[in-house]
Coordinates of C-alpha atoms in Angstrom, one line a residue:
X1 CA 5.8 -86.2 -77.9
X2 CA 4.1 -84.3 -75.1
X3 CA 5.2 -80.7 -74.9
X4 CA 5.5 -78.7 -71.7
X5 CA 2.5 -76.6 -72.7
X6 CA 0.3 -79.7 -73.3
X7 CA 1.3 -81.1 -70.0
X8 CA 0.3 -78.0 -68.1
X9 CA -3.0 -77.9 -69.9
X10 CA -3.7 -81.5 -69.0
X11 CA -2.8 -80.9 -65.4
X12 CA -5.1 -77.8 -65.3
X13 CA -8.0 -79.9 -66.6
X14 CA -7.4 -82.4 -63.9
X15 CA -7.3 -79.7 -61.3
X16 CA -10.6 -78.2 -62.6
X17 CA -12.3 -81.5 -62.6
X18 CA -11.1 -82.1 -59.0
X19 CA -12.2 -78.7 -57.8
X20 CA -15.9 -78.9 -58.9
X21 CA -17.0 -81.5 -56.3
X22 CA -15.1 -79.8 -53.5
X23 CA -16.9 -76.5 -54.3
X24 CA -20.3 -78.2 -54.3
X25 CA -19.5 -79.7 -51.0
X26 CA -18.6 -76.3 -49.6
X27 CA -21.8 -74.8 -50.8
X28 CA -23.8 -77.6 -49.3
X29 CA -22.0 -77.1 -46.0
X30 CA -22.7 -73.4 -46.0
X31 CA -26.4 -74.0 -46.8
X32 CA -26.5 -76.5 -43.9
X33 CA -25.2 -73.9 -41.5
X34 CA -27.8 -71.5 -42.8
X35 CA -30.6 -74.0 -42.3
X36 CA -29.4 -74.5 -38.7
X37 CA -29.6 -70.7 -38.2
X38 CA -25.9 -70.6 -37.3
X39 CA -25.8 -67.3 -39.2
X40 CA -22.3 -66.1 -38.3
X41 CA -20.7 -69.3 -39.4
X42 CA -22.9 -69.3 -42.5
X43 CA -21.7 -65.8 -43.5
X44 CA -18.1 -66.9 -43.2
X45 CA -18.7 -70.1 -45.2
X46 CA -20.5 -68.3 -48.1
X47 CA -18.0 -65.5 -48.1
X48 CA -15.2 -68.1 -48.4
X49 CA -16.8 -69.5 -51.5
X50 CA -16.7 -66.0 -53.1
X51 CA -13.1 -65.4 -52.0
X52 CA -12.0 -68.8 -53.3
X53 CA -12.1 -67.8 -56.9
X54 CA -13.9 -64.5 -57.2
X55 CA -16.6 -65.9 -59.3
X56 CA -20.2 -64.9 -58.4
X57 CA -22.9 -67.6 -58.1
X58 CA -26.6 -66.9 -57.4
X59 CA -26.9 -69.6 -54.7
X60 CA -23.9 -68.1 -52.9
X61 CA -25.1 -64.5 -53.0
X62 CA -28.6 -65.6 -52.0
X63 CA -27.3 -67.6 -49.1
X64 CA -25.0 -64.8 -48.0
X65 CA -28.0 -62.3 -48.1
X66 CA -30.1 -64.6 -45.9
X67 CA -27.2 -65.3 -43.5
X68 CA -26.3 -61.6 -43.2
X69 CA -29.9 -60.6 -42.4
X70 CA -30.1 -63.4 -39.8
X71 CA -26.8 -62.2 -38.4
X72 CA -28.2 -58.7 -37.8
X73 CA -26.4 -57.0 -40.8
X74 CA -29.2 -55.9 -43.1
X75 CA -27.0 -53.5 -45.1
X76 CA -24.7 -56.4 -46.2
X77 CA -27.9 -58.4 -46.9
X78 CA -29.2 -55.6 -49.2
X79 CA -25.9 -55.7 -51.1
X80 CA -25.8 -59.4 -51.6
X81 CA -29.5 -59.7 -52.4
X82 CA -29.0 -56.9 -54.9
X83 CA -26.2 -58.8 -56.6
X84 CA -28.3 -62.0 -56.6
X85 CA -31.2 -60.1 -58.1
X86 CA -29.0 -59.1 -61.0
X87 CA -28.5 -62.8 -61.8
X88 CA -32.1 -63.9 -61.3
X89 CA -34.5 -60.9 -61.3
X90 CA -37.6 -63.0 -60.9
X91 CA -36.5 -65.2 -58.0
X92 CA -39.2 -64.5 -55.4
X93 CA -37.2 -65.8 -52.4
X94 CA -34.4 -63.4 -53.1
X95 CA -36.9 -60.5 -53.7
X96 CA -38.4 -61.2 -50.3
X97 CA -35.0 -61.2 -48.6
X98 CA -34.2 -57.9 -50.3
X99 CA -37.5 -56.3 -49.3
X100 CA -37.1 -57.4 -45.7
X101 CA -33.4 -56.3 -45.6
X102 CA -34.4 -52.8 -46.9
X103 CA -37.2 -52.6 -44.3
X104 CA -34.9 -53.7 -41.4
X105 CA -32.2 -51.2 -42.6
X106 CA -34.9 -48.6 -42.5
X107 CA -36.0 -49.6 -39.0
X108 CA -32.4 -49.3 -37.8
X109 CA -32.1 -45.9 -39.4
X110 CA -35.4 -44.7 -37.8
X111 CA -34.3 -46.0 -34.3
X112 CA -31.1 -44.0 -34.6
X113 CA -33.0 -40.8 -35.4
X114 CA -32.2 -40.7 -39.1
X115 CA -34.7 -40.5 -42.0
X116 CA -35.7 -44.0 -43.1
X117 CA -38.2 -43.1 -45.8
X118 CA -35.9 -43.8 -48.7
X119 CA -35.2 -47.3 -47.6
X120 CA -38.8 -47.9 -46.8
X121 CA -39.9 -46.7 -50.2
X122 CA -37.3 -49.1 -51.8
X123 CA -38.7 -51.9 -49.6
X124 CA -42.2 -51.2 -50.8
X125 CA -41.0 -51.5 -54.4
X126 CA -39.7 -55.0 -53.7
X127 CA -42.8 -55.9 -51.7
X128 CA -44.9 -54.8 -54.7
X129 CA -43.2 -57.4 -56.9
X130 CA -44.1 -60.1 -54.4
X131 CA -47.7 -58.9 -54.3
X132 CA -47.9 -58.8 -58.1
X133 CA -46.6 -62.4 -58.2
X134 CA -49.5 -63.2 -55.8
X135 CA -47.3 -64.4 -52.9
X136 CA -49.3 -66.2 -50.3
X137 CA -46.9 -65.3 -47.5
X138 CA -48.7 -63.7 -44.6
X139 CA -45.4 -62.5 -43.2
X140 CA -44.7 -60.6 -46.4
X141 CA -47.9 -58.7 -46.1
X142 CA -47.3 -58.0 -42.4
X143 CA -43.8 -56.6 -43.1
X144 CA -45.3 -54.5 -45.9
X145 CA -47.9 -53.3 -43.5
X146 CA -45.3 -52.2 -41.0
X147 CA -43.4 -50.4 -43.7
X148 CA -46.6 -48.5 -44.7
X149 CA -47.2 -47.8 -41.0
X150 CA -43.9 -46.1 -40.4
X151 CA -44.4 -44.0 -43.6
X152 CA -47.7 -42.8 -42.1
X153 CA -49.8 -44.5 -44.8
X154 CA -52.3 -46.0 -42.4
X155 CA -55.0 -47.0 -44.8
X156 CA -52.6 -49.0 -46.9
X157 CA -51.1 -50.5 -43.7
X158 CA -54.6 -51.6 -42.6
X159 CA -55.2 -53.2 -46.0
X160 CA -51.9 -55.1 -46.0
X161 CA -52.5 -56.4 -42.5
X162 CA -56.0 -57.5 -43.6
X163 CA -54.5 -59.5 -46.4
X164 CA -52.0 -61.1 -43.9
X165 CA -54.9 -62.0 -41.6
X166 CA -56.8 -63.5 -44.6
X167 CA -53.7 -65.7 -45.4
X168 CA -53.1 -66.6 -41.7
X169 CA -56.5 -66.5 -39.9
X170 CA -55.0 -68.2 -36.8
X171 CA -52.8 -65.1 -36.2
X172 CA -55.5 -62.8 -34.8
X173 CA -52.9 -60.1 -34.1
X174 CA -52.8 -59.3 -37.9
X175 CA -56.6 -58.6 -37.8
X176 CA -56.1 -56.5 -34.7
X177 CA -53.4 -54.3 -36.3
X178 CA -55.4 -54.1 -39.5
X179 CA -58.2 -52.6 -37.4
X180 CA -55.9 -50.3 -35.5
X181 CA -54.4 -48.9 -38.8
X182 CA -57.8 -48.6 -40.5
X183 CA -59.1 -46.8 -37.4
X184 CA -56.1 -44.4 -37.4
X185 CA -57.0 -43.6 -41.0
X186 CA -60.6 -42.9 -40.0
X187 CA -61.8 -45.9 -42.0
X188 CA -64.1 -46.9 -39.2
X189 CA -66.2 -49.4 -41.2
X190 CA -63.1 -51.4 -42.2
X191 CA -61.7 -51.0 -38.7
X192 CA -64.9 -52.4 -37.1
X193 CA -64.9 -55.4 -39.4
X194 CA -61.3 -56.2 -38.5
X195 CA -61.8 -55.7 -34.7
X196 CA -64.7 -58.2 -34.9
X197 CA -62.6 -60.7 -36.8
X198 CA -59.8 -60.4 -34.2
X199 CA -62.2 -60.7 -31.3
X200 CA -64.3 -63.4 -32.8
X201 CA -61.2 -65.6 -33.3
X202 CA -60.9 -66.0 -29.5
X203 CA -57.1 -66.0 -30.0
X204 CA -56.2 -62.6 -28.6
X205 CA -54.5 -62.3 -25.3
X206 CA -56.6 -60.6 -22.6
X207 CA -55.0 -57.2 -22.8
X208 CA -55.1 -57.0 -26.6
X209 CA -58.8 -58.2 -26.5
X210 CA -59.7 -55.4 -24.1
X211 CA -58.0 -52.8 -26.3
X212 CA -59.7 -54.3 -29.4
X213 CA -63.1 -54.2 -27.8
X214 CA -62.6 -50.6 -26.7
X215 CA -61.5 -49.8 -30.3
X216 CA -64.7 -51.4 -31.7
X217 CA -66.7 -49.3 -29.2
X218 CA -64.9 -46.1 -30.3
X219 CA -65.8 -46.7 -33.9
X220 CA -69.5 -46.1 -33.0
X221 CA -69.5 -44.1 -29.8
X222 CA -68.8 -40.7 -31.4
X223 CA -71.9 -41.0 -33.6
X224 CA -73.8 -42.8 -30.9
X225 CA -74.6 -45.5 -33.5
X226 CA -75.5 -48.1 -30.9
X227 CA -77.5 -50.2 -33.3
X228 CA -74.4 -50.5 -35.6
X229 CA -72.2 -51.3 -32.6
X230 CA -74.6 -53.9 -31.2
X231 CA -74.7 -55.6 -34.6
X232 CA -71.0 -56.0 -34.6
X233 CA -70.9 -57.3 -31.0
X234 CA -73.6 -59.7 -31.9
X235 CA -71.5 -61.2 -34.7
X236 CA -68.6 -61.5 -32.2
X237 CA -70.7 -63.2 -29.5
X238 CA -72.3 -65.5 -32.1
X239 CA -68.8 -66.9 -32.8
X240 CA -67.8 -66.9 -29.1
X241 CA -71.1 -67.4 -27.2
X242 CA -69.4 -67.7 -23.8
X243 CA -66.8 -65.0 -24.2
X244 CA -67.2 -63.0 -21.0
X245 CA -65.7 -59.8 -22.7
X246 CA -68.1 -60.2 -25.6
X247 CA -71.1 -60.6 -23.3
X248 CA -70.1 -57.6 -21.2
X249 CA -69.9 -55.4 -24.2
X250 CA -73.2 -56.8 -25.6
X251 CA -75.0 -55.9 -22.4
X252 CA -73.3 -52.5 -22.2
X253 CA -74.2 -51.7 -25.8
X254 CA -77.8 -52.7 -25.4
X255 CA -78.1 -50.4 -22.3
X256 CA -76.6 -47.6 -24.4
X257 CA -79.3 -48.3 -27.1
X258 CA -81.9 -48.2 -24.3
X259 CA -82.9 -51.8 -24.6
X260 CA -82.9 -52.8 -20.9
X261 CA -84.9 -56.0 -21.4
X262 CA -82.4 -57.4 -24.0
X263 CA -79.5 -56.1 -21.9
X264 CA -80.8 -57.9 -18.8
X265 CA -80.7 -61.2 -20.7
X266 CA -77.1 -60.5 -21.6
X267 CA -76.1 -59.6 -18.1
X268 CA -77.7 -62.8 -16.8
X269 CA -75.8 -64.9 -19.4
X270 CA -72.6 -63.2 -18.2
X271 CA -73.4 -63.9 -14.6
X272 CA -73.5 -67.7 -15.4
X273 CA -70.5 -67.6 -17.8
X274 CA -68.0 -65.7 -15.6
X275 CA -67.3 -65.9 -11.8
X276 CA -64.8 -63.1 -12.2
X277 CA -67.4 -60.7 -13.7
X278 CA -70.4 -61.9 -11.7
X279 CA -70.4 -58.7 -9.6
X280 CA -70.5 -56.5 -12.6
X281 CA -73.1 -58.6 -14.2
X282 CA -75.4 -58.3 -11.1
X283 CA -74.7 -54.6 -10.9
X284 CA -75.8 -54.0 -14.4
X285 CA -78.8 -56.2 -13.9
X286 CA -79.8 -53.8 -11.2
X287 CA -79.6 -51.0 -13.7
X288 CA -81.8 -52.9 -16.1
X289 CA -84.4 -53.6 -13.4
X290 CA -84.4 -49.9 -12.4
X291 CA -84.9 -48.9 -16.1
X292 CA -87.7 -51.4 -16.3
X293 CA -89.4 -49.8 -13.3
X294 CA -88.7 -52.6 -10.8
X295 CA -86.9 -50.8 -8.0
X296 CA -87.3 -53.8 -5.6
X297 CA -85.5 -56.2 -8.0
X298 CA -82.9 -53.4 -8.7
X299 CA -82.1 -53.0 -5.0
X300 CA -81.9 -56.8 -4.4
X301 CA -79.4 -57.4 -7.3
X302 CA -77.4 -54.3 -6.4
X303 CA -77.0 -55.5 -2.8
X304 CA -76.0 -58.9 -4.1
X305 CA -73.4 -57.3 -6.3
X306 CA -72.1 -55.1 -3.4
X307 CA -71.6 -58.1 -1.2
X308 CA -69.1 -59.6 -3.7
X309 CA -66.6 -56.9 -2.7
X310 CA -65.6 -53.3 -3.2
X311 CA -62.6 -53.8 -5.5
X312 CA -62.5 -53.2 -9.2
X313 CA -65.7 -51.2 -9.6
X314 CA -65.8 -48.5 -12.2
X315 CA -68.2 -45.5 -11.7
X316 CA -70.5 -47.2 -14.3
X317 CA -70.6 -50.5 -12.4
X318 CA -70.3 -49.6 -8.7
X319 CA -73.4 -51.0 -7.1
X320 CA -73.0 -48.8 -3.9
X321 CA -72.9 -45.7 -6.1
X322 CA -76.1 -46.8 -7.9
X323 CA -77.9 -47.6 -4.6
X324 CA -76.6 -44.3 -3.2
X325 CA -78.0 -42.5 -6.3
X326 CA -81.4 -44.2 -5.7
X327 CA -81.5 -42.9 -2.2
X328 CA -80.4 -39.4 -3.4
X329 CA -83.3 -39.5 -5.9
X330 CA -85.8 -40.2 -3.2
X331 CA -84.3 -37.4 -1.1
X332 CA -84.4 -35.0 -4.0
X333 CA -88.1 -35.7 -4.5
X334 CA -88.8 -34.9 -0.8
X335 CA -89.2 -38.6 0.2
X336 CA -87.0 -38.1 3.2
X337 CA -88.2 -41.2 5.2
X338 CA -87.8 -43.5 2.2
X339 CA -84.3 -42.1 1.4
X340 CA -83.1 -42.5 5.0
X341 CA -84.6 -46.1 5.3
X342 CA -82.9 -47.2 2.0
X343 CA -79.6 -45.6 2.9
X344 CA -79.5 -46.7 6.6
X345 CA -81.0 -50.2 6.5
X346 CA -80.0 -51.5 3.0
X347 CA -76.9 -49.7 1.7
X348 CA -75.0 -48.9 4.9
X349 CA -74.5 -52.5 5.9
X350 CA -72.7 -53.4 2.6
X351 CA -70.8 -50.1 2.1
X352 CA -67.1 -49.9 3.0
X353 CA -64.3 -47.4 3.0
X354 CA -64.8 -44.1 1.1
X355 CA -68.3 -45.2 -0.1
X356 CA -69.4 -45.8 3.5
X357 CA -68.0 -42.4 4.8
X358 CA -69.8 -40.6 1.9
X359 CA -73.0 -42.4 2.6
X360 CA -72.8 -41.6 6.4
X361 CA -72.3 -37.9 5.5
X362 CA -75.3 -38.0 3.2
X363 CA -77.4 -39.7 5.8
X364 CA -76.5 -36.8 8.1
X365 CA -77.8 -34.5 5.3
X366 CA -81.0 -36.5 4.7
X367 CA -81.9 -36.6 8.4
X368 CA -81.0 -32.9 8.9
X369 CA -83.2 -31.7 6.1
X370 CA -86.0 -34.1 7.1
X371 CA -85.7 -32.6 10.6
X372 CA -85.9 -29.0 9.2
X373 CA -89.0 -30.0 7.2
X374 CA -90.7 -31.4 10.3
X375 CA -89.7 -28.4 12.4
X376 CA -91.2 -26.1 9.8
X377 CA -94.4 -28.1 10.1
X378 CA -94.4 -27.6 13.9
X379 CA -93.4 -31.2 14.6
X380 CA -90.6 -30.4 17.0
X381 CA -90.3 -33.7 18.8
X382 CA -90.0 -35.7 15.5
X383 CA -87.6 -33.0 14.2
X384 CA -85.4 -33.4 17.3
X385 CA -85.1 -37.1 16.7
X386 CA -84.1 -36.5 13.1
X387 CA -81.5 -33.9 14.2
X388 CA -80.0 -36.4 16.7
X389 CA -79.8 -39.1 14.0
X390 CA -78.1 -36.6 11.6
X391 CA -75.6 -35.6 14.3
X392 CA -74.8 -39.3 15.0
X393 CA -74.3 -40.2 11.4
X394 CA -72.0 -37.2 10.9
X395 CA -70.1 -38.2 14.0
X396 CA -69.6 -41.7 12.7
X397 CA -68.4 -40.3 9.4
X398 CA -65.9 -38.2 11.1
X399 CA -64.6 -41.1 13.1
X400 CA -64.4 -43.5 10.1
X401 CA -62.8 -41.0 7.7
X402 CA -59.6 -41.3 9.6
X403 CA -59.3 -44.9 8.5
X404 CA -59.9 -44.1 4.8
X405 CA -56.9 -43.1 2.7
X406 CA -58.6 -42.0 -0.5
X407 CA -60.7 -39.1 0.8
X408 CA -59.2 -35.8 -0.3
X409 CA -58.9 -32.9 2.1
X410 CA -61.8 -31.0 0.7
X411 CA -64.1 -33.9 1.4
X412 CA -62.7 -34.2 5.0
X413 CA -63.1 -30.5 5.6
X414 CA -66.8 -30.6 4.4
X415 CA -67.7 -33.6 6.6
X416 CA -66.0 -32.1 9.6
X417 CA -67.9 -28.8 9.0
X418 CA -71.2 -30.5 8.6
X419 CA -70.7 -32.3 11.9
X420 CA -69.9 -28.9 13.5
X421 CA -72.9 -27.1 12.1
X422 CA -75.3 -29.6 13.8
X423 CA -74.1 -28.3 17.2
X424 CA -74.3 -24.6 16.1
X425 CA -77.7 -24.6 14.5
X426 CA -79.6 -27.4 16.1
X427 CA -78.1 -28.1 19.6
X428 CA -77.0 -24.6 20.6
X429 CA -73.4 -25.7 21.3
X430 CA -71.1 -23.2 19.7
X431 CA -68.0 -24.4 21.5
X432 CA -68.2 -27.8 20.0
X433 CA -69.2 -26.3 16.7
X434 CA -66.1 -24.1 16.6
X435 CA -63.8 -26.9 17.6
X436 CA -65.0 -28.8 14.5
X437 CA -64.7 -25.8 12.3
X438 CA -61.1 -25.3 13.3
X439 CA -60.4 -29.0 12.4
X440 CA -62.2 -28.5 9.1
X441 CA -60.0 -25.6 8.2
X442 CA -56.8 -27.6 8.9
X443 CA -57.9 -29.8 6.1
X444 CA -58.9 -27.0 3.7
X445 CA -58.5 -23.4 4.9
X446 CA -60.6 -22.1 2.1
X447 CA -63.7 -24.2 2.8
X448 CA -66.5 -21.7 2.4
X449 CA -69.0 -23.4 4.7
X450 CA -66.5 -23.6 7.6
X451 CA -65.4 -20.0 7.1
X452 CA -69.0 -18.8 7.0
X453 CA -70.2 -20.8 10.1
X454 CA -67.1 -20.0 12.2
X455 CA -67.2 -16.4 11.0
X456 CA -70.8 -16.0 12.2
X457 CA -70.0 -17.4 15.6
X458 CA -67.0 -15.0 16.0
X459 CA -69.2 -12.0 14.8
X460 CA -71.9 -12.9 17.4
X461 CA -69.2 -13.0 20.1
X462 CA -68.0 -9.6 19.0
X463 CA -64.6 -10.8 17.8
X464 CA -64.9 -8.8 14.6
X465 CA -61.2 -8.8 13.5
X466 CA -61.0 -12.6 13.8
X467 CA -64.4 -13.0 12.2
X468 CA -63.3 -10.8 9.2
X469 CA -60.0 -12.7 8.8
X470 CA -61.8 -16.1 8.8
X471 CA -64.6 -14.9 6.4
X472 CA -62.0 -13.5 3.9
X473 CA -60.2 -16.9 4.0
X474 CA -63.1 -18.7 2.3
X475 CA -63.6 -19.1 -1.5
X476 CA -65.7 -16.3 -3.0
X477 CA -69.4 -16.8 -2.4
X478 CA -72.5 -14.6 -2.0
X479 CA -73.3 -15.5 1.6
X480 CA -69.6 -15.0 2.6
X481 CA -69.5 -11.7 0.8
X482 CA -72.7 -10.7 2.8
X483 CA -71.1 -11.8 6.1
X484 CA -67.9 -9.7 5.3
X485 CA -70.1 -6.7 4.6
X486 CA -71.9 -7.1 7.9
X487 CA -68.7 -7.4 9.8
X488 CA -67.1 -4.4 8.1
X489 CA -70.3 -2.2 8.9
X490 CA -70.1 -3.3 12.5
X491 CA -66.5 -2.4 12.7
X492 CA -67.2 1.0 11.3
X493 CA -70.0 1.6 13.7
X494 CA -68.0 0.9 16.8

């Protein structure tokens, strides 16, 4: 005879047997949602499994931790991964989820302005377990590196990024960040190695590659260790022989090491390898030729570079500035004729904008001083021709500076003054001179040259109060101070 108790027991057994497959199906369904990255639905499905009978199961807690992290809820992920870890302490997959959830929780705390260090330290503890277990996940090492980074432990961040780069060499950004962190920790040797690894991979985007190359340069520039720098760049170029950025830095470094012959070869290779950087390659070839004592070749290549256009030049690479400096060197050594010929016949036809205006102004100076030199030697006719050329170049500079937007007012004032002084000192036309001084002072009322020259004219005309006011307007200078003293003595003697 079956008692009521035995019947209930039997029915319970049937129900338990029937429930097991249904629970397995529900778990599989939740895991399928997780695999499909439908994190919100996965969270609900896993949570329903817990709510169903209140019994913990590792697979459910582990799945819930993953789904919570994917759903942007790292705090819940930490809770569930922690419960799962209590069931299987050595499960590396769960340890990784716990470490990352702690890190992301720390990130959120940091972004909200709170102190994340406690969470980051806990995350490092979990990452350490993965490292001890010899994980081969580059992402784990990268996340660990970021955690070190936000704790200010830059050397350890660099080391962890380096390990990530070793495990995933195709991801050059790991090597770049390793270099950055090492560099921040003043570990320049390690930083340089990682910069080279990142650059030699050829997989950095253009902006990051430029930053990495600058970082590599900065590792050596302070100590001026150009031999060390060039060795690293050579390793980079060996892996990427047609890398235009690598060739550029190879040429630049060899120039810094004062090896113009080797540098010239690099710049010629760059000229062939890159249409975009052809102008710079030619410009630096000009520098190499000049250092090798071949001014003719230097001028030819610099003119070729200048014809490619005025845009994008840096002070180091600008061919017009280099040619202008060559003319200035000739002028400085008293070779006025050669300076004027180079500036007038060779440079002026390829100079544009601000460079052209500045060159015209200097041509005025070159011819003016050449004229003064000839005049002192009694060659008045030749001097007069030079003064006329000087005036004409100043006049052209004044006309063209109105079309140039990047000249500051101090430069405009000086050019206008220099044009005026030609009339005052060399053509006896004070009226035109004064008109130009007035314009110069509208650009910069403290321009000492304009105040001096205008003040002298006014003094000679007997307009002492006006002369004194103008002279006092200029920036402090010995010749202005002398003019002020002269005017004040005259005023006292009236």
